[in-house]
Amino acid sequence: MTNDELNQPGYEIPPEIKNQVAITTIDRIYNWSRRSSIWPMMFGLACCAIEMICTAASRFDFARFGMEVMRPSPRQADLLLVSGTVTKKMVPQIVRLYNQMPEPKYVVAMGACASGGGPFKEGYNVVSGIDNYIPVDVYIPGCPPTPQALLHGLITLQKKIDNQTLREARWYKKDVSEVIPVPVLGPDIMDPREYELIRQYSQQKSATTVSEALEGESNPV
Ligand code: SF4
């Protein structure tokens, strides 16, 4: 970011000290430092991850945006790049990793699979988008998205960070310690947040089955 971009509009700085002095706001400099040093988690799920790796390599090089420090630990990362097909078997791990990341944290759904299930939508082993489980900040379309598309998504995330304010930041609010219940993989994936719904449905289902059985007994063919 140049001094011109960092300066709060409305303050005129004499040209002779323009490169040494900047007048700005806490929000602007705080956001500038965060958006210029996003650390993505070293994590990939399927073919989209190959494009992500390619974006990190020298031809596209997301080091230009300060994002080259990919961390192998969620506790040191602030960006979860969900790159690839999200299977039901992987969802508990993804949610657990998300919970372990410190705030402020962001999620990018890279590609058709992570955004909505992609070519495997409605498949027996795939979820229809990671946003069913964790909040997503930026969606990147494509199967797979090109490195240019990923860079565009990351720049979009930077713009989102630019527009945040400390006063309204979610992670400074008291209820931020929200931990997403880790889904349970049984015969199918179950989201603990939907237990009440599942319980009601099972009760209704068993009541219908019992009444049908009783009806069958009282009206033998
Ligand atoms: S969106 Fe396409 S390229 Fe990406 S993981 Fe799914 S199938 Fe693979």
Tab-separated table of C-alpha atoms and ligand atoms in Angstrom:
chain	number	residue	atom	x	y	z
A	1	MET	CA	0.000	0.000	0.000
A	2	THR	CA	1.392	3.414	-0.894
A	3	ASN	CA	1.241	6.381	1.439
A	4	ASP	CA	-1.517	7.824	-0.721
A	5	GLU	CA	-3.714	4.794	-0.067
A	6	LEU	CA	-2.919	4.748	3.636
A	7	ASN	CA	-3.687	8.434	4.136
A	8	GLN	CA	-7.149	9.283	5.297
A	9	PRO	CA	-8.688	11.470	2.570
A	10	GLY	CA	-9.259	15.012	3.731
A	11	TYR	CA	-5.766	15.644	5.140
A	12	GLU	CA	-3.351	17.416	2.861
A	13	ILE	CA	0.280	16.468	3.423
A	14	PRO	CA	2.956	18.807	2.002
A	15	PRO	CA	4.625	17.154	-1.035
A	16	GLU	CA	8.143	17.351	0.488
A	17	ILE	CA	7.198	14.992	3.361
A	18	LYS	CA	4.596	12.928	1.556
A	19	ASN	CA	6.766	9.810	1.525
A	20	GLN	CA	7.668	10.053	5.192
A	21	VAL	CA	4.405	11.003	6.849
A	22	ALA	CA	0.970	9.422	6.716
A	23	ILE	CA	-2.152	10.469	8.584
A	24	THR	CA	-4.581	7.653	8.980
A	25	THR	CA	-7.088	6.000	11.279
A	26	ILE	CA	-6.649	3.037	13.616
A	27	ASP	CA	-9.122	1.038	11.534
A	28	ARG	CA	-7.265	1.669	8.332
A	29	ILE	CA	-3.811	0.773	9.598
A	30	TYR	CA	-5.103	-2.196	11.591
A	31	ASN	CA	-6.931	-3.569	8.567
A	32	TRP	CA	-3.981	-2.814	6.318
A	33	SER	CA	-1.634	-4.841	8.501
A	34	ARG	CA	-4.077	-7.757	8.747
A	35	ARG	CA	-4.950	-7.883	5.061
A	36	SER	CA	-1.268	-7.726	4.122
A	37	SER	CA	-0.228	-10.683	6.249
A	38	ILE	CA	-2.939	-13.292	5.952
A	39	TRP	CA	-1.604	-16.734	6.845
A	40	PRO	CA	-3.552	-19.503	5.100
A	41	MET	CA	-3.636	-22.952	6.580
A	42	MET	CA	-1.618	-25.570	4.713
A	43	PHE	CA	-4.557	-27.714	3.838
A	44	GLY	CA	-6.093	-29.109	0.665
A	45	LEU	CA	-8.850	-31.577	-0.129
A	46	ALA	CA	-8.852	-32.520	-3.811
A	47	CYS	CA	-8.037	-31.324	-7.333
A	48	CYS	CA	-8.632	-27.647	-6.422
A	49	ALA	CA	-5.720	-27.920	-3.997
A	50	ILE	CA	-3.384	-28.426	-6.964
A	51	GLU	CA	-4.462	-25.028	-8.299
A	52	MET	CA	-3.909	-23.549	-4.854
A	53	ILE	CA	-0.381	-24.991	-4.746
A	54	CYS	CA	0.215	-23.622	-8.224
A	55	THR	CA	-0.946	-20.160	-7.070
A	56	ALA	CA	1.641	-20.278	-4.310
A	57	ALA	CA	4.435	-21.144	-6.761
A	58	SER	CA	6.593	-18.648	-8.631
A	59	ARG	CA	4.436	-17.967	-11.697
A	60	PHE	CA	1.453	-16.553	-9.769
A	61	ASP	CA	3.014	-16.229	-6.340
A	62	PHE	CA	0.599	-15.112	-3.642
A	63	ALA	CA	3.595	-13.887	-1.657
A	64	ARG	CA	2.865	-10.663	-3.535
A	65	PHE	CA	-0.142	-10.273	-1.243
A	66	GLY	CA	1.690	-11.238	1.935
A	67	MET	CA	0.003	-14.638	2.007
A	68	GLU	CA	2.923	-16.966	1.446
A	69	VAL	CA	3.322	-18.108	5.047
A	70	MET	CA	1.137	-21.202	4.943
A	71	ARG	CA	0.868	-22.620	8.424
A	72	PRO	CA	0.610	-26.327	9.183
A	73	SER	CA	-1.151	-25.541	12.470
A	74	PRO	CA	-4.664	-24.039	12.679
A	75	ARG	CA	-3.583	-22.135	15.773
A	76	GLN	CA	-1.235	-20.014	13.647
A	77	ALA	CA	-3.504	-19.533	10.643
A	78	ASP	CA	-6.215	-16.971	9.968
A	79	LEU	CA	-7.467	-18.194	6.594
A	80	LEU	CA	-9.066	-21.552	5.920
A	81	LEU	CA	-8.932	-22.138	2.181
A	82	VAL	CA	-11.350	-24.991	1.584
A	83	SER	CA	-9.934	-26.231	-1.696
A	84	GLY	CA	-11.680	-29.305	-2.986
A	85	THR	CA	-14.473	-31.793	-2.533
A	86	VAL	CA	-15.862	-31.830	1.003
A	87	THR	CA	-16.706	-35.411	1.869
A	88	LYS	CA	-18.862	-36.342	4.847
A	89	LYS	CA	-15.867	-38.109	6.309
A	90	MET	CA	-13.811	-34.888	6.239
A	91	VAL	CA	-16.435	-32.481	7.614
A	92	PRO	CA	-15.769	-33.255	11.320
A	93	GLN	CA	-12.057	-32.594	10.772
A	94	ILE	CA	-12.693	-29.339	8.904
A	95	VAL	CA	-15.035	-28.019	11.609
A	96	ARG	CA	-12.555	-29.036	14.306
A	97	LEU	CA	-9.736	-27.207	12.513
A	98	TYR	CA	-11.955	-24.144	12.066
A	99	ASN	CA	-12.735	-24.124	15.799
A	100	GLN	CA	-9.025	-24.298	16.591
A	101	MET	CA	-8.187	-21.209	14.534
A	102	PRO	CA	-7.934	-17.962	16.496
A	103	GLU	CA	-10.107	-14.951	15.690
A	104	PRO	CA	-10.162	-13.008	13.446
A	105	LYS	CA	-10.448	-15.821	10.947
A	106	TYR	CA	-11.764	-16.131	7.431
A	107	VAL	CA	-12.977	-18.912	5.178
A	108	VAL	CA	-12.727	-19.086	1.407
A	109	ALA	CA	-14.691	-21.779	-0.441
A	110	MET	CA	-12.541	-22.522	-3.472
A	111	GLY	CA	-14.307	-24.170	-6.380
A	112	ALA	CA	-17.682	-25.677	-7.161
A	113	CYS	CA	-17.278	-28.584	-4.709
A	114	ALA	CA	-16.487	-26.492	-1.628
A	115	SER	CA	-19.136	-23.924	-2.576
A	116	GLY	CA	-22.046	-26.256	-3.280
A	117	GLY	CA	-21.042	-29.870	-3.862
A	118	GLY	CA	-19.952	-29.324	-7.491
A	119	PRO	CA	-20.151	-32.294	-9.844
A	120	PHE	CA	-20.698	-34.583	-6.847
A	121	LYS	CA	-23.700	-32.700	-5.452
A	122	GLU	CA	-26.230	-35.071	-3.870
A	123	GLY	CA	-23.617	-37.832	-3.962
A	124	TYR	CA	-23.849	-40.275	-1.050
A	125	ASN	CA	-20.529	-39.206	0.418
A	126	VAL	CA	-20.341	-35.466	-0.335
A	127	VAL	CA	-21.823	-32.431	1.421
A	128	SER	CA	-23.485	-29.685	-0.608
A	129	GLY	CA	-21.114	-26.915	0.359
A	130	ILE	CA	-18.969	-26.253	3.396
A	131	ASP	CA	-21.202	-23.294	4.281
A	132	ASN	CA	-23.688	-25.806	5.714
A	133	TYR	CA	-21.244	-26.138	8.608
A	134	ILE	CA	-18.971	-23.089	8.861
A	135	PRO	CA	-19.434	-19.451	7.746
A	136	VAL	CA	-17.841	-18.653	4.377
A	137	ASP	CA	-16.518	-15.175	3.524
A	138	VAL	CA	-15.704	-15.586	-0.166
A	139	TYR	CA	-16.877	-18.125	-2.739
A	140	ILE	CA	-14.772	-18.809	-5.820
A	141	PRO	CA	-16.633	-20.455	-8.723
A	142	GLY	CA	-15.051	-22.866	-11.189
A	143	CYS	CA	-14.084	-26.503	-11.516
A	144	PRO	CA	-11.297	-25.974	-10.827
A	145	PRO	CA	-10.887	-22.212	-10.439
A	146	THR	CA	-7.729	-21.001	-12.154
A	147	PRO	CA	-4.922	-19.453	-10.098
A	148	GLN	CA	-6.120	-16.082	-11.404
A	149	ALA	CA	-9.588	-16.790	-10.000
A	150	LEU	CA	-8.094	-17.736	-6.647
A	151	LEU	CA	-6.059	-14.531	-6.612
A	152	HIS	CA	-9.229	-12.605	-7.406
A	153	GLY	CA	-10.965	-14.326	-4.480
A	154	LEU	CA	-8.088	-13.440	-2.163
A	155	ILE	CA	-8.144	-9.812	-3.311
A	156	THR	CA	-11.916	-9.814	-2.661
A	157	LEU	CA	-11.197	-11.050	0.860
A	158	GLN	CA	-8.680	-8.218	1.314
A	159	LYS	CA	-11.373	-5.728	0.280
A	160	LYS	CA	-13.739	-7.250	2.807
A	161	ILE	CA	-11.104	-6.841	5.535
A	162	ASP	CA	-10.543	-3.216	4.444
A	163	ASN	CA	-14.194	-2.469	5.163
A	164	GLN	CA	-14.270	-3.930	8.674
A	165	THR	CA	-14.206	-1.671	11.685
A	166	LEU	CA	-12.917	-2.393	15.165
A	167	ARG	CA	-16.129	-1.045	16.624
A	168	GLU	CA	-18.284	-3.625	14.897
A	169	ALA	CA	-15.805	-6.492	14.594
A	170	ARG	CA	-17.448	-9.789	15.440
A	171	TRP	CA	-14.392	-11.127	17.257
A	172	TYR	CA	-14.425	-8.343	19.872
A	173	LYS	CA	-17.996	-9.084	20.835
A	174	LYS	CA	-18.720	-11.110	23.920
A	175	ASP	CA	-20.483	-13.958	22.136
A	176	VAL	CA	-17.562	-14.628	19.829
A	177	SER	CA	-16.478	-17.709	21.720
A	178	GLU	CA	-19.060	-19.484	19.595
A	179	VAL	CA	-17.673	-22.952	18.962
A	180	ILE	CA	-19.341	-24.850	16.169
A	181	PRO	CA	-20.399	-28.323	17.336
A	182	VAL	CA	-18.329	-30.903	15.495
A	183	PRO	CA	-20.583	-32.997	13.220
A	184	VAL	CA	-20.791	-36.712	13.920
A	185	LEU	CA	-20.164	-39.261	11.213
A	186	GLY	CA	-22.342	-42.336	11.650
A	187	PRO	CA	-24.302	-44.072	8.898
A	188	ASP	CA	-24.657	-40.480	7.640
A	189	ILE	CA	-23.221	-37.135	8.758
A	190	MET	CA	-25.165	-35.521	11.601
A	191	ASP	CA	-24.967	-31.895	12.622
A	192	PRO	CA	-25.459	-31.602	16.412
A	193	ARG	CA	-27.194	-28.250	15.832
A	194	GLU	CA	-29.998	-30.228	14.195
A	195	TYR	CA	-30.456	-32.814	16.942
A	196	GLU	CA	-33.801	-31.331	17.998
A	197	LEU	CA	-35.094	-31.547	14.431
A	198	ILE	CA	-33.800	-35.110	14.067
A	199	ARG	CA	-35.399	-36.089	17.400
A	200	GLN	CA	-38.785	-34.644	16.395
A	201	TYR	CA	-38.623	-36.373	13.019
A	202	SER	CA	-37.710	-39.760	14.579
A	203	GLN	CA	-40.519	-39.475	17.153
A	204	GLN	CA	-43.020	-38.625	14.437
A	205	LYS	CA	-41.753	-41.455	12.253
A	206	SER	CA	-41.941	-44.060	15.034
A	207	ALA	CA	-45.432	-42.841	16.059
A	208	THR	CA	-46.618	-43.255	12.440
A	209	THR	CA	-45.053	-46.716	12.200
A	210	VAL	CA	-46.731	-47.848	15.445
A	211	SER	CA	-50.137	-46.504	14.432
A	212	GLU	CA	-49.836	-48.173	11.002
A	213	ALA	CA	-48.942	-51.484	12.680
A	214	LEU	CA	-51.909	-51.216	15.055
A	215	GLU	CA	-54.198	-50.381	12.169
A	216	GLY	CA	-52.910	-53.453	10.308
A	217	GLU	CA	-53.635	-55.643	13.340
A	218	SER	CA	-57.196	-54.372	13.745
A	219	ASN	CA	-57.978	-54.750	10.000
A	220	PRO	CA	-56.467	-58.109	9.013
A	221	VAL	CA	-56.749	-58.816	5.267
B	1	SF4	S1	-14.448	-28.133	-8.050
B	1	SF4	FE1	-13.731	-29.488	-9.689
B	1	SF4	S2	-11.501	-29.299	-9.579
B	1	SF4	FE2	-12.291	-28.548	-7.615
B	1	SF4	S3	-12.281	-30.316	-6.261
B	1	SF4	FE3	-14.304	-30.219	-7.217
B	1	SF4	S4	-14.123	-31.590	-8.991
B	1	SF4	FE4	-12.043	-31.074	-8.340
